[in-house]
JSON list of C-alpha atoms and ligand atoms in Angstrom, two decimals:
[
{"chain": "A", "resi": 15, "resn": "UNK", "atom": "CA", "xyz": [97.09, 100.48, 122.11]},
{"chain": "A", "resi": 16, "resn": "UNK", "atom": "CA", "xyz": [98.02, 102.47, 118.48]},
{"chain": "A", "resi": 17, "resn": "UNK", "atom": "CA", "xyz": [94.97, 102.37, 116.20]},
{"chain": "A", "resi": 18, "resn": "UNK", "atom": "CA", "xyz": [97.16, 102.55, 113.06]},
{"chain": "A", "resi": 19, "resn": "UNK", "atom": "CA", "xyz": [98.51, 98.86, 112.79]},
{"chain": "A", "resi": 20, "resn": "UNK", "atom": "CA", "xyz": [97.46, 95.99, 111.87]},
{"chain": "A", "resi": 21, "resn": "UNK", "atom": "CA", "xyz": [98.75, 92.08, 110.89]},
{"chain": "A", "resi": 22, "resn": "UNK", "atom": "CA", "xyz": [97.68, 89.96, 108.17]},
{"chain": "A", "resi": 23, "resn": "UNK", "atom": "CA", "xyz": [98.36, 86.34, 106.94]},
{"chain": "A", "resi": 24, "resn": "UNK", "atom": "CA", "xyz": [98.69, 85.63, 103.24]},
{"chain": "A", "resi": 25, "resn": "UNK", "atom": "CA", "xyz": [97.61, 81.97, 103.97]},
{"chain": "A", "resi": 26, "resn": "UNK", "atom": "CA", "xyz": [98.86, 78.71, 102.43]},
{"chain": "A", "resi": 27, "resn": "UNK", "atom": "CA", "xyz": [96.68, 78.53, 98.69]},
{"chain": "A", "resi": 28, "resn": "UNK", "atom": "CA", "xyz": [96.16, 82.06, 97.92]},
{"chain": "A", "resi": 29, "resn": "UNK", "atom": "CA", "xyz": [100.22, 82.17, 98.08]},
{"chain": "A", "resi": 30, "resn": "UNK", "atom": "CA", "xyz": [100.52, 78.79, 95.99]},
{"chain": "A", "resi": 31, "resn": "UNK", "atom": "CA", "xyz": [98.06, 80.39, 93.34]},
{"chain": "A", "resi": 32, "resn": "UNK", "atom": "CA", "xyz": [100.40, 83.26, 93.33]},
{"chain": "A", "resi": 33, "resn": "UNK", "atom": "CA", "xyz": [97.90, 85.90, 94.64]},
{"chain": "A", "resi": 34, "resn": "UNK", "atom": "CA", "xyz": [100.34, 87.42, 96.80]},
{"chain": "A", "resi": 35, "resn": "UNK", "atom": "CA", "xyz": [101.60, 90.09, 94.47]},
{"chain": "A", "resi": 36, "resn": "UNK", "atom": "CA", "xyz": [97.51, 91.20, 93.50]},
{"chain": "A", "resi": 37, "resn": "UNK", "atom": "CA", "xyz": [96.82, 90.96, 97.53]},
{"chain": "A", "resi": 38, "resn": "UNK", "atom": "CA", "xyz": [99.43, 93.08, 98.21]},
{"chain": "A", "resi": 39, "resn": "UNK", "atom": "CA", "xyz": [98.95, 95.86, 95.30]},
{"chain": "A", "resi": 40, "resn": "UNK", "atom": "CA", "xyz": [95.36, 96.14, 96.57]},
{"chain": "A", "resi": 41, "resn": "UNK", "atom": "CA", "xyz": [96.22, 96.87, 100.27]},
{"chain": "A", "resi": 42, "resn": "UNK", "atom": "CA", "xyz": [98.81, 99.25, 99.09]},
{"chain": "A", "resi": 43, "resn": "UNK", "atom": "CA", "xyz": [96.31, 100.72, 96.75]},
{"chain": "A", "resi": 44, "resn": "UNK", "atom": "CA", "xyz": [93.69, 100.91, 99.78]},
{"chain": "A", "resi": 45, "resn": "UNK", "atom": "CA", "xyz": [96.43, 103.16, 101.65]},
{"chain": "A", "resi": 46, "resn": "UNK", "atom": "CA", "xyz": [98.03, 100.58, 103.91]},
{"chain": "A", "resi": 47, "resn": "UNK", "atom": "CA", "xyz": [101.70, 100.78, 104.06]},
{"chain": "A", "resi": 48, "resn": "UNK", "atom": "CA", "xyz": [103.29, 97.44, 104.72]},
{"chain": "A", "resi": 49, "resn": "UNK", "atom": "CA", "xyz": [105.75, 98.01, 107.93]},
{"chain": "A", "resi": 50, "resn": "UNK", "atom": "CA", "xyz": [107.31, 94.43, 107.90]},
{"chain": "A", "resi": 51, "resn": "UNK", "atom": "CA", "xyz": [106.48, 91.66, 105.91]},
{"chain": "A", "resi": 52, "resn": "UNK", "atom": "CA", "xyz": [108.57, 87.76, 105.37]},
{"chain": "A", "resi": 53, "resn": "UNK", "atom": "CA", "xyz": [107.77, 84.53, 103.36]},
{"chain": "A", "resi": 54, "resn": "UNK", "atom": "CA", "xyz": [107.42, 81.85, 106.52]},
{"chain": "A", "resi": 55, "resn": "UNK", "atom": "CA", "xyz": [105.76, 78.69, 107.32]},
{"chain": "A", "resi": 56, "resn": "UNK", "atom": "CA", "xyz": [104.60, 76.86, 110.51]},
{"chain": "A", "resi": 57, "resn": "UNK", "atom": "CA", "xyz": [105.00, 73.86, 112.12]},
{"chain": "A", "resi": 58, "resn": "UNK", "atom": "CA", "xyz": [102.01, 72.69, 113.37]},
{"chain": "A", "resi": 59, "resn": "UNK", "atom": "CA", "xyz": [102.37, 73.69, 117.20]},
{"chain": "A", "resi": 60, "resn": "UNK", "atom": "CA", "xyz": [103.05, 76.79, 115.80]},
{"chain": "A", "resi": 61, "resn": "UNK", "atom": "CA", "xyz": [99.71, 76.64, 113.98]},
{"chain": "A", "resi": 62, "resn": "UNK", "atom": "CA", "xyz": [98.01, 75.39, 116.83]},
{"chain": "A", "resi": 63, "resn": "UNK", "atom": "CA", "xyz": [99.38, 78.30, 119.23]},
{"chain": "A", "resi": 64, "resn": "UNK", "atom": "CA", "xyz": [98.42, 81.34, 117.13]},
{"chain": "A", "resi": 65, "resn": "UNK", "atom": "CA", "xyz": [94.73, 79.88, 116.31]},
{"chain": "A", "resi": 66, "resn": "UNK", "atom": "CA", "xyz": [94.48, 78.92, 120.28]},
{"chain": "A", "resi": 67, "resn": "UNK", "atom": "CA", "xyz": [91.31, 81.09, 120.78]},
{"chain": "A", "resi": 68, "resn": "UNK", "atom": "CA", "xyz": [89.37, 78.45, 118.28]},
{"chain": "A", "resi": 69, "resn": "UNK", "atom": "CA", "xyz": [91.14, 75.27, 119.64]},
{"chain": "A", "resi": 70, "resn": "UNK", "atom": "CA", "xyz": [87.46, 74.34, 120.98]},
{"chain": "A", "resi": 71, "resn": "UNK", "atom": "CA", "xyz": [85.87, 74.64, 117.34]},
{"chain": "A", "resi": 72, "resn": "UNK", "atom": "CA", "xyz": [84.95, 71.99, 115.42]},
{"chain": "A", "resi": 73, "resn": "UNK", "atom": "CA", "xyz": [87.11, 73.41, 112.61]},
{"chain": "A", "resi": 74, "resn": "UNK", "atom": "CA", "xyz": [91.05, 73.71, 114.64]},
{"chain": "A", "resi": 75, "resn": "UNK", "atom": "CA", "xyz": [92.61, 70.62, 113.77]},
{"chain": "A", "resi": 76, "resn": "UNK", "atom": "CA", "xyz": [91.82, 71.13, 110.00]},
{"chain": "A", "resi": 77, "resn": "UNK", "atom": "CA", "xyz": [92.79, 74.67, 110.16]},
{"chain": "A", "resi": 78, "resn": "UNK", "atom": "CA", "xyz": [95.58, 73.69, 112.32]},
{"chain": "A", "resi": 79, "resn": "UNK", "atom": "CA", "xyz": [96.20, 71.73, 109.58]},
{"chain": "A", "resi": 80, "resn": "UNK", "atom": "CA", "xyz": [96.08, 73.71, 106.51]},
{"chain": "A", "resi": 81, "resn": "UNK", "atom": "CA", "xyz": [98.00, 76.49, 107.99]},
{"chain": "A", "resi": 82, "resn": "UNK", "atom": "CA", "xyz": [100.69, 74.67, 108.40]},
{"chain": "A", "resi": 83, "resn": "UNK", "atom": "CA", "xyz": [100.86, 72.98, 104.78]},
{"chain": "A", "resi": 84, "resn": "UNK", "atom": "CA", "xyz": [102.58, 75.35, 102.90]},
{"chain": "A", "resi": 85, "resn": "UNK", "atom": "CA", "xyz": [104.54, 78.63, 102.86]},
{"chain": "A", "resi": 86, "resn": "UNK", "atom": "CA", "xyz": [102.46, 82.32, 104.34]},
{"chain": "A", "resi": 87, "resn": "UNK", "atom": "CA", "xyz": [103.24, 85.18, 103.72]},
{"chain": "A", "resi": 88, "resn": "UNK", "atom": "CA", "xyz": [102.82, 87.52, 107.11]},
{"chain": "A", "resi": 89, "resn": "UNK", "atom": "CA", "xyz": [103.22, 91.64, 107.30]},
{"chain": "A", "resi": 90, "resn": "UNK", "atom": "CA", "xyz": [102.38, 94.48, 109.51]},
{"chain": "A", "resi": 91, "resn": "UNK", "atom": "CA", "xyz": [100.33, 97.03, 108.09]},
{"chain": "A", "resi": 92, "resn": "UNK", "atom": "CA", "xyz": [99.43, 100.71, 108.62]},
{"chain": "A", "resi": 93, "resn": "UNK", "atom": "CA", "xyz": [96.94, 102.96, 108.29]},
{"chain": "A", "resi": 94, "resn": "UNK", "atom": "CA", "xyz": [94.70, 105.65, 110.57]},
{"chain": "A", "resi": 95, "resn": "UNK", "atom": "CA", "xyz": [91.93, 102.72, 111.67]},
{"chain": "A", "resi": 96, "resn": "UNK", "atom": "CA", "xyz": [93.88, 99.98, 110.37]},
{"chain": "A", "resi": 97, "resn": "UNK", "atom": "CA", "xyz": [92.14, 97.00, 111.96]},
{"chain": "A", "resi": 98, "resn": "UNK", "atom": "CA", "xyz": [88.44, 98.16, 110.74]},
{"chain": "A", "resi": 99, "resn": "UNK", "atom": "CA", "xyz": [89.54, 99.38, 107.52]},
{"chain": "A", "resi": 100, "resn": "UNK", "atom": "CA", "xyz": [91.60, 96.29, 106.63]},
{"chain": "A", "resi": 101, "resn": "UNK", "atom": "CA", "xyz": [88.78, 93.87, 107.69]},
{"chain": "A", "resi": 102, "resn": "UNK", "atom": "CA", "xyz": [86.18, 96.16, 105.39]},
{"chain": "A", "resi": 103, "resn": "UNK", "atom": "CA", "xyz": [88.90, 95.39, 102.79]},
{"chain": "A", "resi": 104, "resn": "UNK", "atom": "CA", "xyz": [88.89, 91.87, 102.75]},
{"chain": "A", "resi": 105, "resn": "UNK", "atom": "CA", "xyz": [85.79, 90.84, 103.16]},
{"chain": "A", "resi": 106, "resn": "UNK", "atom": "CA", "xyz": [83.48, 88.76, 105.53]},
{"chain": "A", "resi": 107, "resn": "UNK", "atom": "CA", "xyz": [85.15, 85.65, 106.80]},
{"chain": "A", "resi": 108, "resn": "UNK", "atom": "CA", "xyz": [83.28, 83.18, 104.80]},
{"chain": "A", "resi": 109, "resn": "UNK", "atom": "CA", "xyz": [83.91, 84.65, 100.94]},
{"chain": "A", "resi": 110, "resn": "UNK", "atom": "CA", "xyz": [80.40, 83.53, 100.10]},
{"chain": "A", "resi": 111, "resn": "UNK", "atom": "CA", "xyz": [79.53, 86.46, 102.10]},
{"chain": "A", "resi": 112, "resn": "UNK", "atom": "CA", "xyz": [81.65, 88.49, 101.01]},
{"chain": "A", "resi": 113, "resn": "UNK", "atom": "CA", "xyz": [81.00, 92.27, 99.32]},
{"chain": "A", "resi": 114, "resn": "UNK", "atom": "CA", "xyz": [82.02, 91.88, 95.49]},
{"chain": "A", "resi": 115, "resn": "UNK", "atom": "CA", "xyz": [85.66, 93.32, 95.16]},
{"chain": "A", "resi": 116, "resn": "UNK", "atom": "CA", "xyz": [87.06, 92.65, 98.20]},
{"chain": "A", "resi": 117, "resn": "UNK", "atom": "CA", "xyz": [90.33, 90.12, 98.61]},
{"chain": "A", "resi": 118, "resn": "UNK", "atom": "CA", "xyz": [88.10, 87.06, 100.22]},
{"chain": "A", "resi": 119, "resn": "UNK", "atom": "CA", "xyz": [85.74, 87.24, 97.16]},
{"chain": "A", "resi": 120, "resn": "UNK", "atom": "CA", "xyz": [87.98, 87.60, 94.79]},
{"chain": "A", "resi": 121, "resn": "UNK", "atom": "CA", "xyz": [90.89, 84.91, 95.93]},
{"chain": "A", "resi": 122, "resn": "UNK", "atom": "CA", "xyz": [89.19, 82.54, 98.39]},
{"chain": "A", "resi": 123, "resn": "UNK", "atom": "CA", "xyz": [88.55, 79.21, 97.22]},
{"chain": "A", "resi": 124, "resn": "UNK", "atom": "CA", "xyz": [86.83, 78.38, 100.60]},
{"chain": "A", "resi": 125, "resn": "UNK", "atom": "CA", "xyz": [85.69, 79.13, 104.10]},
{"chain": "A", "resi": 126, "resn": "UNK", "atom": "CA", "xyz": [89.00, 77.40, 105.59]},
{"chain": "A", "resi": 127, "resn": "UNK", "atom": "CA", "xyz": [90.80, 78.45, 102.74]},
{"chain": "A", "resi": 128, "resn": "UNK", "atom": "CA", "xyz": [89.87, 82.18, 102.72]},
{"chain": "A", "resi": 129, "resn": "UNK", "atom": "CA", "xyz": [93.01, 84.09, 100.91]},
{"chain": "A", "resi": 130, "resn": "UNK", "atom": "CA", "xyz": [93.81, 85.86, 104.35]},
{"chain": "A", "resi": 131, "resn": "UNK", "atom": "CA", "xyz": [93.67, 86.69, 107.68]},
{"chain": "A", "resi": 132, "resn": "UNK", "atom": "CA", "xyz": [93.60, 90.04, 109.60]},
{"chain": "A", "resi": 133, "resn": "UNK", "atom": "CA", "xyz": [93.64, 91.17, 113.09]},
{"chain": "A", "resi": 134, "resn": "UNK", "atom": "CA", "xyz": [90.03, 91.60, 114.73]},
{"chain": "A", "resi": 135, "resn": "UNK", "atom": "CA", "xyz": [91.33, 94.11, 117.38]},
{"chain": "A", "resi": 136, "resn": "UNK", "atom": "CA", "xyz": [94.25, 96.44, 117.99]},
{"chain": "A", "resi": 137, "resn": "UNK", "atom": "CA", "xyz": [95.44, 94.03, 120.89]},
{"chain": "A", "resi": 138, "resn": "UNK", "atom": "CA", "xyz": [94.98, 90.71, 118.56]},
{"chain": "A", "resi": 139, "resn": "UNK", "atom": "CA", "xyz": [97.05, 93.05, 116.05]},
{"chain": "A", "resi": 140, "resn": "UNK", "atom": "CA", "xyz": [99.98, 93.53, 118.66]},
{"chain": "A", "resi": 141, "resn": "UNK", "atom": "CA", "xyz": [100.24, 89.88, 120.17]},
{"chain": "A", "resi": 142, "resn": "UNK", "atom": "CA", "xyz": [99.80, 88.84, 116.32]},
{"chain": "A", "resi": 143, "resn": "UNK", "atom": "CA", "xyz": [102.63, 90.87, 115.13]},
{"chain": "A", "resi": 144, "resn": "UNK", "atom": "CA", "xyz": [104.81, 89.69, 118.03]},
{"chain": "A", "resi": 145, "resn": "UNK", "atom": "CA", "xyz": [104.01, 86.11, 117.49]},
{"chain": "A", "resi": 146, "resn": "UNK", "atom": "CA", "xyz": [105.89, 86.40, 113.94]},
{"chain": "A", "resi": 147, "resn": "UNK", "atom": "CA", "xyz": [108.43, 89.71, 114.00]},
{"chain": "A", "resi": 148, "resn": "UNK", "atom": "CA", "xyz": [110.63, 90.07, 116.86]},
{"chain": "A", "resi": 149, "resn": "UNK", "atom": "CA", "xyz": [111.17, 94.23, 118.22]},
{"chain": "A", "resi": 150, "resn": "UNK", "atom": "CA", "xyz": [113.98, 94.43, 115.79]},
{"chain": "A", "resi": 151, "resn": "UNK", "atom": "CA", "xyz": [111.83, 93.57, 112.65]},
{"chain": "A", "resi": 152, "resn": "UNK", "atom": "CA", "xyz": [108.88, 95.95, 114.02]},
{"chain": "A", "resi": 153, "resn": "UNK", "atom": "CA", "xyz": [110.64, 98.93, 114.09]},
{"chain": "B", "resi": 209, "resn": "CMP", "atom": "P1", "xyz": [90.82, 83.74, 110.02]},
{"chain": "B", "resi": 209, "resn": "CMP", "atom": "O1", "xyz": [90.47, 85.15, 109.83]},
{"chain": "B", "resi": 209, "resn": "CMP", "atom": "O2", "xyz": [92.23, 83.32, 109.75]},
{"chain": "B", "resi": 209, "resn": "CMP", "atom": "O3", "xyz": [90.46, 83.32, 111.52]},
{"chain": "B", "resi": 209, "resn": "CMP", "atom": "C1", "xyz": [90.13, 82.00, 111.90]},
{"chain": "B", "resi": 209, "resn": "CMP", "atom": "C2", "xyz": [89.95, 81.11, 110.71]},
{"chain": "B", "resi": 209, "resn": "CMP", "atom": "O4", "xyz": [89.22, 79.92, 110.98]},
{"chain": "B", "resi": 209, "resn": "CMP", "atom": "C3", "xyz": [89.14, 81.82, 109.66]},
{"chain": "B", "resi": 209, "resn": "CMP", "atom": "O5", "xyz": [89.86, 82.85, 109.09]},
{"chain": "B", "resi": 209, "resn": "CMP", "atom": "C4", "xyz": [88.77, 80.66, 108.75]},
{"chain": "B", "resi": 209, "resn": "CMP", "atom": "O6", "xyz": [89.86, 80.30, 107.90]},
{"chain": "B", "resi": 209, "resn": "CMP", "atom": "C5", "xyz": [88.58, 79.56, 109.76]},
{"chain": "B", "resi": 209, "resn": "CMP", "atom": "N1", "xyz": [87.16, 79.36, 110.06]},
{"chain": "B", "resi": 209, "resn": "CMP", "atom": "C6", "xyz": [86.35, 80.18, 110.72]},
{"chain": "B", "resi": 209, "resn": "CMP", "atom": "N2", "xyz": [85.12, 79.64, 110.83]},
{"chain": "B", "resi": 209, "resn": "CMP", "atom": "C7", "xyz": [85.20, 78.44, 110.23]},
{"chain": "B", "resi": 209, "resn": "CMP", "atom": "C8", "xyz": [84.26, 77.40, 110.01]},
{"chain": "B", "resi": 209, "resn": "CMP", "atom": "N3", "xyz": [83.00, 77.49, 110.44]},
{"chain": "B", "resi": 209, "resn": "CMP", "atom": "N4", "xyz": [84.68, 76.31, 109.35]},
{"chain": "B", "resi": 209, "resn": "CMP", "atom": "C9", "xyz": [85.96, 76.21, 108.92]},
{"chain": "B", "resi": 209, "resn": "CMP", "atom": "N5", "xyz": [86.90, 77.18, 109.11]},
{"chain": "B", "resi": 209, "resn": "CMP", "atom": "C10", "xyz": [86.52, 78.28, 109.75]}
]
């Protein structure tokens, strides 16, 4: 499995608030070179399928929800370590923990809400990246 990818999720309000071109200047400033990126949104199901591993949380359905409300923006990303060094970059999962000037603390508005999501393993970052780019799109 390649150490040098990883996928992220511009979710749902951080693209509303029109974060998207700050998120992106500071992953390209942190060395990260975006290998495929679109402007998508799910349907629900779709929601549903790529949170799966949480569908026994008390949380799914509303994330479920959210993540389907509104336009994403999703992208590949590489770097040497890129799963570890992306996940230092944006900051603990809930942005109250989060280390000042990293992307959760500066553009989450909540814990469900948290400006982005990344990959927590090289595998998660492969099956991730082939839930939303086809081999075509990865290359
Ligand atoms: P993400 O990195 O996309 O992975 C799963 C998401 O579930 C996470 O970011 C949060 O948006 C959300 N999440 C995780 N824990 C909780 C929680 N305790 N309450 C609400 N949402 C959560």
């Amino acid at each position: 499995m390649p150490d040098n990818l990883t996928f992220t999720i511009i979710k749902p309000t951080a693209f509303k608030n029109n974060h998207t071109g700050a998120i992106l200047k500071m992953i390209n400033e942190a060395g990260f070179v975006v290998k495929a990126m679109k402007i998508t949104r799910l349907m629900p199901g779709q929601a549903g399928a790529f949170y799966a591993v949480h569908k026994d949380k008390p949380f799914y359905q509303s994330l479920v929800n959210y993540m389907s409300s509104g336009p994403i923006v999703v992208a590949i990303l590489e770097k040497d370590n890129a799963v570890s060094d992306y996940r230092k970059l944006i900051g603990a999962t809930d942005p109250t923990k989060a280390d000042e000037g990293t992307i959760r603390k500066l553009f989450a508005t909540s814990l469900e809400k948290n400006a982005v999501h990344g990959s927590d393993s090289d595998e998660n970052a492969n099956i991730e990246s082939d839930f939303f780019f086809s081999k075509l799109e990865r290359i």
